Structures are given as structure tokens and as C-alpha cells.
Tab-separated table of C-alpha atoms and ligand atoms in Angstrom:
chain	number	residue	atom	x	y	z
A	1	MET	CA	-0.256	-0.116	-0.657
A	2	GLN	CA	0.996	3.551	-1.147
A	3	VAL	CA	1.657	5.805	1.606
A	4	ASP	CA	0.268	9.530	1.513
A	5	PRO	CA	1.015	11.055	4.389
A	6	GLY	CA	-0.453	14.327	3.617
A	7	LEU	CA	-3.789	12.424	1.967
A	8	GLU	CA	-3.731	14.660	-1.492
A	9	GLY	CA	-4.451	11.799	-2.982
A	10	VAL	CA	-7.604	10.410	-0.991
A	11	ILE	CA	-10.961	11.072	-0.799
A	12	ALA	CA	-11.949	10.484	2.968
A	13	ALA	CA	-15.259	11.731	2.329
A	14	GLU	CA	-18.970	12.320	0.618
A	15	THR	CA	-20.636	15.432	0.354
A	16	VAL	CA	-23.184	17.787	0.116
A	17	LEU	CA	-21.991	21.056	1.576
A	18	SER	CA	-19.108	22.575	-0.978
A	19	GLU	CA	-16.999	21.584	-3.569
A	20	VAL	CA	-13.697	23.107	-4.110
A	21	ASP	CA	-12.431	23.065	-7.717
A	22	GLY	CA	-8.902	23.354	-7.797
A	23	GLN	CA	-8.036	23.441	-11.328
A	24	ALA	CA	-10.942	25.910	-12.626
A	25	GLY	CA	-10.711	27.918	-9.409
A	26	ARG	CA	-14.361	27.997	-8.327
A	27	LEU	CA	-15.558	26.542	-5.043
A	28	THR	CA	-18.952	25.731	-4.442
A	29	ILE	CA	-21.784	25.872	-1.433
A	30	ARG	CA	-24.415	23.504	-1.610
A	31	GLY	CA	-25.386	24.428	-5.751
A	32	HIS	CA	-24.357	27.861	-5.673
A	33	LEU	CA	-21.227	29.519	-6.892
A	34	LEU	CA	-19.104	31.900	-4.110
A	35	GLU	CA	-19.088	34.982	-6.367
A	36	GLU	CA	-23.287	34.351	-6.143
A	37	LEU	CA	-23.877	34.539	-2.110
A	38	ALA	CA	-20.612	36.521	-1.008
A	39	GLY	CA	-22.019	40.220	-0.639
A	40	HIS	CA	-25.492	39.157	-1.965
A	41	CYS	CA	-26.767	37.130	0.734
A	42	SER	CA	-26.154	37.166	5.027
A	43	PHE	CA	-24.245	34.801	7.198
A	44	GLU	CA	-27.332	34.184	8.345
A	45	ALA	CA	-28.458	32.997	5.479
A	46	VAL	CA	-25.622	31.085	4.654
A	47	LEU	CA	-25.860	28.976	7.415
A	48	GLN	CA	-29.155	28.560	6.323
A	49	ILE	CA	-28.555	26.672	3.080
A	50	LEU	CA	-25.086	25.180	5.551
A	51	LEU	CA	-26.891	22.987	7.760
A	52	ASP	CA	-30.202	22.933	5.913
A	53	GLY	CA	-31.448	19.302	6.151
A	54	LEU	CA	-29.329	18.329	9.288
A	55	LEU	CA	-30.064	20.587	11.897
A	56	GLU	CA	-33.626	21.008	13.764
A	57	LEU	CA	-33.319	24.585	11.639
A	58	PRO	CA	-36.715	27.074	12.120
A	59	GLY	CA	-38.669	27.542	8.745
A	60	SER	CA	-36.340	31.602	7.097
A	61	GLU	CA	-33.359	33.554	7.781
A	62	ALA	CA	-35.422	35.868	9.395
A	63	ALA	CA	-36.422	32.995	12.389
A	64	LEU	CA	-33.032	31.704	12.454
A	65	GLN	CA	-31.632	35.151	12.787
A	66	ALA	CA	-33.550	35.435	15.745
A	67	ASP	CA	-32.321	32.278	17.523
A	68	LEU	CA	-28.544	33.167	16.988
A	69	ALA	CA	-28.873	36.263	18.673
A	70	ARG	CA	-30.999	34.485	21.669
A	71	ALA	CA	-28.083	32.628	22.125
A	72	ARG	CA	-25.395	35.672	21.855
A	73	ALA	CA	-27.301	36.658	25.001
A	74	GLN	CA	-26.577	33.132	26.681
A	75	VAL	CA	-23.009	32.842	25.391
A	76	PHE	CA	-22.743	36.112	27.135
A	77	ALA	CA	-23.671	35.138	29.901
A	78	LEU	CA	-21.682	32.775	30.354
A	79	LEU	CA	-18.671	34.731	30.147
A	80	PRO	CA	-16.000	33.255	32.787
A	81	PRO	CA	-15.305	35.521	36.201
A	82	ASP	CA	-11.042	34.376	34.890
A	83	ARG	CA	-10.227	37.985	33.216
A	84	ASP	CA	-6.213	36.613	33.428
A	85	SER	CA	-5.770	34.517	31.193
A	86	CYS	CA	-7.231	37.210	28.390
A	87	ARG	CA	-3.818	39.491	29.218
A	88	ARG	CA	-1.597	36.583	29.572
A	89	LEU	CA	-2.596	34.374	26.520
A	90	PRO	CA	-3.393	34.683	22.321
A	91	PRO	CA	-7.173	35.421	22.042
A	92	ILE	CA	-6.772	31.960	20.111
A	93	GLU	CA	-5.976	29.981	22.779
A	94	VAL	CA	-8.097	31.795	24.882
A	95	LEU	CA	-10.823	31.379	22.611
A	96	ARG	CA	-10.096	27.540	22.706
A	97	ALA	CA	-10.842	27.237	26.501
A	98	TRP	CA	-13.615	29.625	27.057
A	99	ILE	CA	-15.420	27.512	24.497
A	100	ALA	CA	-14.495	23.900	25.862
A	101	GLN	CA	-16.687	25.342	29.197
A	102	LEU	CA	-19.535	24.775	27.085
A	103	PRO	CA	-21.295	21.856	27.169
A	104	ASP	CA	-21.814	18.680	24.390
A	105	GLY	CA	-23.963	17.368	22.794
A	106	ASP	CA	-25.227	17.291	18.657
A	107	ASP	CA	-28.639	18.919	19.123
A	108	TYR	CA	-29.994	22.586	17.568
A	109	PRO	CA	-29.637	24.258	21.177
A	110	THR	CA	-25.948	23.305	21.552
A	111	ALA	CA	-25.024	23.696	17.577
A	112	LEU	CA	-26.646	27.582	17.873
A	113	GLN	CA	-24.618	27.919	20.986
A	114	LEU	CA	-21.256	26.925	19.438
A	115	LEU	CA	-21.859	29.276	16.250
A	116	ALA	CA	-22.266	32.243	18.674
A	117	ALA	CA	-19.891	31.693	21.025
A	118	PRO	CA	-17.018	32.613	18.531
A	119	ALA	CA	-18.250	36.304	18.099
A	120	VAL	CA	-18.968	37.251	21.511
A	121	PHE	CA	-16.137	35.531	23.327
A	122	THR	CA	-13.337	36.719	20.840
A	123	ALA	CA	-14.963	40.683	20.801
A	124	ALA	CA	-14.851	39.611	25.316
A	125	ILE	CA	-11.488	39.109	24.771
A	126	LEU	CA	-10.899	41.796	22.441
A	127	ARG	CA	-12.387	44.314	25.311
A	128	ILE	CA	-11.049	43.008	28.305
A	129	ARG	CA	-7.312	43.024	26.729
A	130	ALA	CA	-7.184	46.984	25.672
A	131	GLY	CA	-8.886	47.375	29.135
A	132	ASP	CA	-12.728	47.390	28.539
A	133	GLU	CA	-15.583	45.548	29.406
A	134	PRO	CA	-17.640	43.273	27.621
A	135	VAL	CA	-21.050	44.580	25.457
A	136	ALA	CA	-23.347	42.643	25.558
A	137	PRO	CA	-25.220	41.497	22.446
A	138	GLU	CA	-27.884	43.547	20.564
A	139	PRO	CA	-31.411	40.962	19.710
A	140	CYS	CA	-31.928	43.154	16.957
A	141	LEU	CA	-29.064	42.456	14.588
A	142	ARG	CA	-27.445	40.839	12.855
A	143	HIS	CA	-24.681	38.089	13.201
A	144	ALA	CA	-21.769	40.577	12.103
A	145	ALA	CA	-23.214	43.513	12.659
A	146	ASP	CA	-22.975	42.501	16.307
A	147	PHE	CA	-19.874	41.814	16.628
A	148	LEU	CA	-18.468	45.313	15.426
A	149	ARG	CA	-20.689	46.468	18.098
A	150	MET	CA	-19.775	44.332	20.466
A	151	LEU	CA	-16.345	44.474	20.036
A	152	ARG	CA	-16.593	48.682	19.605
A	153	ASN	CA	-19.480	49.665	22.111
A	154	ALA	CA	-21.058	51.848	19.015
A	155	PRO	CA	-23.188	50.544	15.768
A	156	ALA	CA	-21.027	49.701	13.041
A	157	SER	CA	-22.142	51.506	9.648
A	158	ASP	CA	-24.086	49.109	7.469
A	159	TYR	CA	-21.246	49.431	4.772
A	160	GLU	CA	-19.210	47.911	7.316
A	161	ALA	CA	-21.483	45.315	8.856
A	162	ALA	CA	-21.989	43.729	5.239
A	163	ALA	CA	-17.896	44.014	4.319
A	164	LEU	CA	-17.498	41.265	7.490
A	165	ASP	CA	-20.839	39.705	6.149
A	166	SER	CA	-18.996	39.057	3.315
A	167	TYR	CA	-16.450	37.495	5.326
A	168	LEU	CA	-18.049	35.613	6.552
A	169	VAL	CA	-20.163	33.749	4.226
A	170	THR	CA	-16.286	33.398	2.265
A	171	VAL	CA	-15.082	31.566	5.227
A	172	ALA	CA	-18.029	29.619	5.784
A	173	ASP	CA	-16.955	25.761	3.986
A	174	HIS	CA	-14.419	25.156	1.769
A	175	GLY	CA	-14.395	20.986	1.394
A	176	LEU	CA	-12.445	18.774	3.453
A	177	ASN	CA	-9.709	21.550	4.685
A	178	ALA	CA	-7.420	20.581	7.847
A	179	SER	CA	-9.634	22.138	10.239
A	180	THR	CA	-13.002	20.047	8.622
A	181	PHE	CA	-11.247	16.890	8.619
A	182	THR	CA	-10.566	17.292	12.093
A	183	ALA	CA	-14.499	18.058	13.292
A	184	ARG	CA	-15.593	15.525	11.037
A	185	VAL	CA	-12.590	12.753	13.218
A	186	VAL	CA	-13.769	14.083	16.162
A	187	ALA	CA	-17.351	13.834	14.777
A	188	SER	CA	-16.823	10.237	13.850
A	189	THR	CA	-16.898	9.165	17.191
A	190	ARG	CA	-19.729	10.674	18.372
A	191	ALA	CA	-17.854	13.012	20.902
A	192	GLY	CA	-20.481	14.981	20.484
A	193	LEU	CA	-20.528	18.560	18.268
A	194	THR	CA	-18.735	20.954	21.294
A	195	SER	CA	-15.754	18.596	21.213
A	196	ALA	CA	-15.660	18.789	17.318
A	197	VAL	CA	-15.400	22.642	16.828
A	198	ILE	CA	-12.695	22.002	19.870
A	199	ALA	CA	-10.926	20.201	17.459
A	200	ALA	CA	-10.917	22.031	14.546
A	201	LEU	CA	-10.644	26.154	16.622
A	202	SER	CA	-7.235	23.435	17.390
A	203	ALA	CA	-5.663	23.129	14.040
A	204	LEU	CA	-6.863	25.680	12.119
A	205	LYS	CA	-4.910	28.132	14.412
A	206	GLY	CA	-2.013	26.265	13.352
A	207	PRO	CA	0.230	28.871	10.838
A	208	LEU	CA	-0.453	26.813	7.249
A	209	HIS	CA	-3.865	27.350	8.013
A	210	GLY	CA	-5.659	30.249	9.685
A	211	GLY	CA	-2.823	31.538	11.182
A	212	ALA	CA	-2.007	33.418	8.436
A	213	PRO	CA	-4.019	36.185	7.751
A	214	GLY	CA	-1.564	38.371	10.952
A	215	PRO	CA	1.873	37.106	9.567
A	216	VAL	CA	0.654	38.970	6.285
A	217	LEU	CA	0.407	42.298	7.704
A	218	ASP	CA	3.045	41.723	9.562
A	219	MET	CA	5.042	41.308	5.642
A	220	LEU	CA	3.458	43.988	3.886
A	221	ASP	CA	4.774	46.601	6.810
A	222	ALA	CA	8.030	45.383	7.056
A	223	ILE	CA	8.307	45.710	2.838
A	224	GLY	CA	7.050	49.441	3.733
A	225	GLN	CA	7.196	51.157	-0.143
A	226	PRO	CA	6.210	48.926	-3.069
A	227	GLU	CA	8.986	49.980	-4.433
A	228	ARG	CA	10.877	47.642	-1.289
A	229	ALA	CA	8.946	44.757	-2.141
A	230	ARG	CA	11.770	42.949	-4.670
A	231	LEU	CA	14.317	42.757	-1.890
A	232	TRP	CA	11.956	41.925	0.550
A	233	ILE	CA	10.274	39.054	-0.981
A	234	GLU	CA	13.912	37.652	-2.548
A	235	ALA	CA	15.842	37.914	0.480
A	236	ALA	CA	12.410	35.804	2.552
A	237	LEU	CA	12.615	33.062	-0.495
A	238	GLN	CA	16.031	32.813	0.250
A	239	ARG	CA	15.750	32.569	3.934
A	240	ASN	CA	13.304	29.394	2.797
A	241	GLU	CA	10.790	31.442	4.018
A	242	ARG	CA	6.531	31.077	2.887
A	243	LEU	CA	5.649	34.039	1.487
A	244	MET	CA	1.727	34.525	4.216
A	245	GLY	CA	-1.237	34.539	2.003
A	246	PHE	CA	0.021	32.473	-1.389
A	247	GLY	CA	0.157	28.663	-2.183
A	248	HIS	CA	-2.725	26.155	-1.634
A	249	ARG	CA	-3.515	22.767	-1.653
A	250	ILE	CA	-5.715	22.304	-3.500
A	251	TYR	CA	-6.442	25.337	-6.256
A	252	ARG	CA	-3.051	25.723	-8.818
A	253	VAL	CA	-4.399	28.982	-9.820
A	254	ARG	CA	-5.961	31.773	-7.885
A	255	ASP	CA	-8.273	31.106	-4.613
A	256	PRO	CA	-12.051	32.826	-6.058
A	257	ARG	CA	-11.946	33.369	-2.159
A	258	ALA	CA	-9.457	36.487	-2.735
A	259	ASP	CA	-11.192	38.393	-5.515
A	260	ALA	CA	-14.600	38.162	-3.431
A	261	LEU	CA	-12.444	39.283	-0.824
A	262	ARG	CA	-10.237	42.843	-2.957
A	263	ALA	CA	-14.258	42.852	-3.708
A	264	ALA	CA	-15.486	43.213	-0.970
A	265	LEU	CA	-12.016	46.081	0.635
A	266	ARG	CA	-13.066	47.339	-2.873
A	267	ALA	CA	-16.321	48.008	-1.853
A	268	LEU	CA	-15.424	49.042	1.953
A	269	ALA	CA	-12.994	52.032	0.241
A	270	THR	CA	-16.503	53.665	-1.401
A	271	SER	CA	-18.744	53.640	1.083
A	272	CYS	CA	-15.878	54.847	3.081
A	273	ALA	CA	-15.718	57.525	0.844
A	274	HIS	CA	-19.417	58.253	-0.255
A	275	SER	CA	-20.061	58.204	3.791
A	276	ASP	CA	-21.973	61.402	4.213
A	277	ASN	CA	-22.312	62.800	7.897
A	278	THR	CA	-18.370	62.067	8.686
A	279	VAL	CA	-17.058	63.703	5.512
A	280	SER	CA	-13.980	64.132	7.097
A	281	SER	CA	-12.793	61.282	8.452
A	282	GLY	CA	-14.529	59.411	6.278
A	283	GLN	CA	-12.269	60.361	3.409
A	284	SER	CA	-9.224	60.004	5.319
A	285	LYS	CA	-10.423	56.512	6.682
A	286	SER	CA	-10.725	56.172	2.764
A	287	ARG	CA	-7.271	57.188	1.442
A	288	ALA	CA	-5.199	55.004	4.082
A	289	LEU	CA	-7.359	52.088	2.957
A	290	SER	CA	-6.710	52.381	-0.740
A	291	GLU	CA	-3.280	53.533	-0.066
A	292	ARG	CA	-3.454	50.239	1.829
A	293	LEU	CA	-4.967	48.248	-0.610
A	294	ALA	CA	-2.631	49.998	-3.079
A	295	LEU	CA	0.688	48.441	-1.227
A	296	ALA	CA	-0.600	44.559	-1.338
A	297	GLU	CA	-2.024	44.654	-5.094
A	298	SER	CA	1.912	45.540	-6.084
A	299	VAL	CA	3.476	43.834	-3.412
A	300	GLU	CA	1.006	40.656	-4.101
A	301	ARG	CA	2.289	41.054	-8.163
A	302	GLU	CA	5.896	41.258	-6.664
A	303	ALA	CA	5.101	38.694	-4.789
A	304	LEU	CA	3.200	36.507	-7.559
A	305	ARG	CA	5.952	37.434	-10.111
A	306	ILE	CA	9.236	36.015	-8.279
A	307	LEU	CA	7.060	32.626	-7.046
A	308	HIS	CA	6.862	32.150	-10.676
A	309	ARG	CA	10.097	32.443	-11.761
A	310	ASP	CA	11.573	30.807	-9.096
A	311	LYS	CA	9.453	27.656	-8.276
A	312	PRO	CA	8.161	26.971	-12.059
A	313	GLN	CA	7.107	23.270	-11.281
A	314	ARG	CA	4.645	24.413	-8.172
A	315	ALA	CA	1.356	26.437	-9.394
A	316	LEU	CA	1.455	29.885	-6.318
A	317	ASP	CA	-0.953	31.952	-6.569
A	318	THR	CA	-3.026	34.031	-3.471
A	319	ASN	CA	-4.984	32.949	-1.707
A	320	VAL	CA	-7.959	33.681	0.793
A	321	GLU	CA	-5.433	34.890	3.840
A	322	PHE	CA	-3.740	38.084	1.897
A	323	TYR	CA	-7.306	39.928	1.046
A	324	THR	CA	-8.907	38.194	5.010
A	325	ALA	CA	-5.984	40.419	6.339
A	326	LEU	CA	-6.864	43.697	5.458
A	327	LEU	CA	-10.599	43.490	5.480
A	328	LEU	CA	-9.737	42.550	8.629
A	329	GLU	CA	-7.621	45.825	9.417
A	330	ALA	CA	-9.468	48.046	7.666
A	331	LEU	CA	-13.003	46.825	10.248
A	332	GLY	CA	-10.364	47.463	13.435
A	333	VAL	CA	-9.591	44.210	14.039
A	334	PRO	CA	-6.605	44.165	16.292
A	335	ARG	CA	-4.358	40.901	14.112
A	336	GLU	CA	-3.349	39.268	16.666
A	337	ALA	CA	-7.616	38.554	16.573
A	338	PHE	CA	-7.295	37.156	12.545
A	339	THR	CA	-7.310	33.137	13.689
A	340	CYS	CA	-10.386	33.874	15.396
A	341	MET	CA	-12.351	35.832	12.799
A	342	PHE	CA	-11.823	32.864	10.851
A	343	ALA	CA	-13.229	30.308	13.523
A	344	VAL	CA	-16.607	32.889	13.730
A	345	GLY	CA	-17.122	32.650	10.368
A	346	ARG	CA	-16.005	28.359	9.713
A	347	VAL	CA	-17.428	27.461	13.041
A	348	GLY	CA	-20.676	26.731	10.503
A	349	GLY	CA	-19.010	24.507	8.073
A	350	TRP	CA	-17.244	23.160	10.854
A	351	ILE	CA	-20.596	21.957	12.129
A	352	ALA	CA	-22.733	21.157	9.150
A	353	HIS	CA	-19.270	18.956	8.775
A	354	ALA	CA	-19.911	17.076	11.786
A	355	ARG	CA	-23.375	16.672	11.668
A	356	GLU	CA	-22.866	15.426	7.902
A	357	GLN	CA	-20.339	12.725	9.403
A	358	LEU	CA	-22.619	12.152	12.276
A	359	ARG	CA	-25.355	10.352	9.692
A	360	CYS	CA	-22.599	9.118	7.069
A	361	GLY	CA	-22.624	7.297	11.152
A	362	ARG	CA	-19.136	5.333	10.280
A	363	LEU	CA	-16.306	5.699	12.623
A	364	ILE	CA	-13.184	7.194	10.870
A	365	ARG	CA	-10.580	4.736	11.141
A	366	PRO	CA	-7.782	4.986	8.797
A	367	GLN	CA	-3.814	2.501	9.529
A	368	SER	CA	-0.826	3.106	9.165
A	369	ARG	CA	2.460	0.978	7.636
A	370	TYR	CA	4.850	0.109	10.857
A	371	ILE	CA	8.550	1.002	9.540
A	372	GLY	CA	10.086	0.626	13.407
A	373	PRO	CA	12.153	-1.931	14.772
A	374	ALA	CA	10.928	-5.093	14.990
A	375	PRO	CA	10.060	-7.127	18.631
A	376	ALA	CA	13.050	-7.809	19.839
A	377	PRO	CA	12.834	-12.714	20.221
A	378	ALA	CA	11.903	-13.513	22.843
A	379	ALA	CA	14.545	-14.873	25.217
A	380	ALA	CA	14.279	-18.411	25.632
B	1	ACO	N1	6.103	30.647	-0.326
B	1	ACO	C1	6.723	30.044	-0.991
B	1	ACO	N2	6.830	28.652	-1.553
B	1	ACO	C2	5.302	27.983	-1.409
B	1	ACO	C3	4.429	28.475	-0.602
B	1	ACO	C4	4.456	30.199	0.071
B	1	ACO	N3	3.498	30.594	0.171
B	1	ACO	N4	3.582	27.411	-0.880
B	1	ACO	C5	4.369	26.604	-1.309
B	1	ACO	N5	5.442	27.437	-1.456
B	1	ACO	C6	6.574	26.020	-1.877
B	1	ACO	C7	7.202	25.121	-0.981
B	1	ACO	O1	8.006	25.561	-0.177
B	1	ACO	C8	7.018	23.331	-1.399
B	1	ACO	O2	8.470	24.086	-2.863
B	1	ACO	P1	9.523	22.869	-2.459
B	1	ACO	O3	8.279	21.268	-3.609
B	1	ACO	O4	10.535	23.929	-3.646
B	1	ACO	O5	10.014	22.717	-1.374
B	1	ACO	C9	6.097	24.102	-3.090
B	1	ACO	O6	5.571	25.075	-2.946
B	1	ACO	C10	5.024	22.794	-2.340
B	1	ACO	O7	3.741	23.296	-3.082
B	1	ACO	P2	2.634	22.666	-2.242
B	1	ACO	O8	2.853	21.755	-2.446
B	1	ACO	O9	1.734	23.324	-3.701
B	1	ACO	O10	1.868	23.569	-0.554
B	1	ACO	P3	1.732	22.362	0.311
B	1	ACO	O11	0.070	21.773	-0.088
B	1	ACO	O12	2.638	21.754	1.250
B	1	ACO	O13	1.157	23.939	0.921
B	1	ACO	C11	0.472	25.867	1.749
B	1	ACO	C12	-0.156	24.423	1.294
B	1	ACO	C13	0.575	25.298	3.716
B	1	ACO	C14	-0.991	26.179	2.221
B	1	ACO	C15	1.465	26.548	1.872
B	1	ACO	O14	1.289	26.885	-0.045
B	1	ACO	C16	1.817	27.772	2.393
B	1	ACO	O15	2.143	27.351	3.450
B	1	ACO	N6	1.401	28.861	2.409
B	1	ACO	C17	1.516	29.975	3.093
B	1	ACO	C18	0.753	30.087	4.285
B	1	ACO	C19	-0.476	30.453	4.000
B	1	ACO	O16	-0.662	31.378	3.516
B	1	ACO	N7	-1.287	29.384	4.639
B	1	ACO	C20	-2.961	29.786	4.524
B	1	ACO	C21	-3.218	29.068	3.436
B	1	ACO	S1	-5.588	28.875	3.343
B	1	ACO	C22	-5.959	28.474	4.006
B	1	ACO	O17	-5.557	27.604	5.037
B	1	ACO	C23	-7.115	29.228	5.229
């Protein structure tokens, strides 16, 4: 039997949830192309699509929105009193610990709390780290708008909420990526949805998966000016470093999520510039965002040119994390919490896949080939 250490050639599940076409650069979510969803519907609408038939959902998106808002309030009431860990540990580690205190189960109420928790806890963790009090959720708001309000203790503009909605929709599901596979493995043991989500979050944390967007901003800051990009990138590759925000296990062309997020960023910059009520601050915010976007686009062009030149055998292109970094930065999310934000959206996919795996009913249990020493012969 051939061993495939990265499981590239292995089909480990059948799913109705999403298809990643790496050759065409296409992401399909339950029959909808990503471009039909991102920028056109809310996170709640995508949850309705993903979870349909897998949980006892209410009949409408509005009812799901109300249930999710109630779950945010329940989860907020469970904020642990210990604030010290928020200041000592990275946000993703605090988030993991706080989600771990939620009860396990497989039903709709458990799923709702898990869908709510990453947003409520991340906003609270960031406020505590900044020396502020956590802000309670607001039942009338959608998930994206309420996250921004809980983070800032002030309402977000409609266009900022729309930009975050686009992000959450874009990252909600993506085939059998490392964290989703982890969720399915845990679900297959019937450990419960909370266990599956904590395990998935742990897989997401790694820099090769959901930990990349923070370092994307570090790279842009280190480069600073477009004309410095070539030297910086060549030096990084000389040191055998990987460029964060580029490359993908499945995509051999551009990740379609990068384009969805770049479109959301451009829309955000335009709306910011046209904002009526705070014309002067809106214009300077918009100018700063346009300059950041221009730097990012020229770094991206240079990185792709050098990667194609130096690694012609590998079709490396921009992935989702590159524009994630810019969008979340523009919304005022600190870079230390970017992986938590990924979890705010991806938790929808994890729960859908965990439920689908439970339906299949088969324990996931592959085999390994033993290459260690043979046992010593028993003494006579
Ligand atoms: N920068 C430089 N070189 C790269 C990069 C990169 N970003 N990505 C791949 N390569 C090179 C590898 O060094 C390797 O080269 P070699 O054969 O000369 O040693 C070759 O390309 C391997 O390519 P793949 O098989 O396509 O890469 P793999 O599947 O092992 O890794 C991964 C995919 C982990 C995403 C990788 O591209 C990477 O580390 N990217 C940077 C981190 C990142 O952006 N992660 C987010 C991914 S999206 C997500 O998970 C949400």
C-alpha cells in the first residue's frame, strides 16, 4: 500500500456541502457559486443553506437570525470571570478554553451556542485585553453587525457590517480542509459538536492554515513601500521562508475567495469615501485604506512574479488569507485575533460537516504502515 503523508490522493468523505475545484478556481456551496453568495447574502442566510436538513432549523432566515441572537445572549452570560488569561494568552488560546466550557451535544440548541460563541467571546476577549468591559449582544442585529458593535461599544455602519458579512460568508465552508477534516474525525467518534469544534479550532490555529493573515500584515509592514517588495520577498525566499497568503494545497490557480474579499475591500473603500455623516474622517479613512490596498496589490504582483519565476514547477497563487488580512484590519480587528475571526465564520462549516459525518455513521479510522524496529525475539 502506498503512503500519502498529506492525504492528497485520498477521498475521505462524500459531502453535499461544498466543492473546491482547484483547477478551475471555483468554490461551490450547496449548489451556489461563492460569487453568488459573498456580497449578496448574510452570514445567517449561508448558515441556513449549509445546515438545511442537518439540524432542526426554523423555517426562515429571520427566525434563524433571532435564534442566533438569543444564543449570543446565552453565551454572553457564560463569560468566565477569570480575565487574567485574556491578557496572558493569545486570543485564539483563550477562545479555545472558553468554548471548551460549553456543554457537549448534537442538537440545534448546542449548535446555536457554538455558532454564537466565537463572535461573542472574541469581542469580549479583545475588549478585556484593551482594558475595557465586554459589551452585551443586541438582539435586533445580525451576527456581523453585532460582532462589530460588541467589539467597539458603538454601532457599525451598514457598509462595515456588509463587509464583515462578506468575509464570514466567504470563509464559511471550504471542502475537507484540515480543520473541517478534524471536526469530522471527532464527530465520527460521537464525542459531540463542542468537542468537534474545539478540535477544529486547534487545527485552524496553525500558521499553515488559519494562522496566516496576521503574518501577511507583518510582511506588508516590513515591506512598507512598493519599491522595497522585490528585495524583501527575494530575501525571505532565500531564507527558505514561505510567503504568507500564497499557495494552497488544492488551488492551482487563484483562490476565488481572494477575489471575493478584494471586491469587499474595494466596496468598503468606496462606501467609506461616500459616507455622508463623517465626511472628513470618512475621507481620510478611505484614503488610508486605498493606500494600503495599493501597497498590497503591488506586493501581490511582485510576489506572484517571483514565485512563478523561482518555483515554476509549482502553480502558486494568492490565497484567501492575503485579502482577509486587509479586510479585517480595515474593520479595526487587531491582527492577533484574525484566526479567531476565521473561526467566527468557519464554525458554520464545521458544524454542518460534523452533522453530515454523524449521518454517515462510520468511525474514521485509517491505518498506518509500521516502519519501526521488529520486536526482539523472546528470551529462551
Ligand atoms: N511561499 C513560498 N513557497 C511556497 C509557498 C509560499 N507561500 N507555498 C508553497 N510553496 C512551495 C514550497 O516551499 C514547496 O516548494 P519545494 O517543492 O521547492 O520545496 C512547494 O511550493 C510545495 O507546494 P504545495 O505542495 O502546493 O504546498 P503545500 O500543499 O505543501 O502547502 C500551504 C500549502 C501550506 C498552504 C503552503 O502554500 C503555505 O505554506 N502557504 C503559506 C501559508 C498560508 O498562506 N496558509 C493559508 C492557506 S489558506 C487556508 O488554509 C485557509
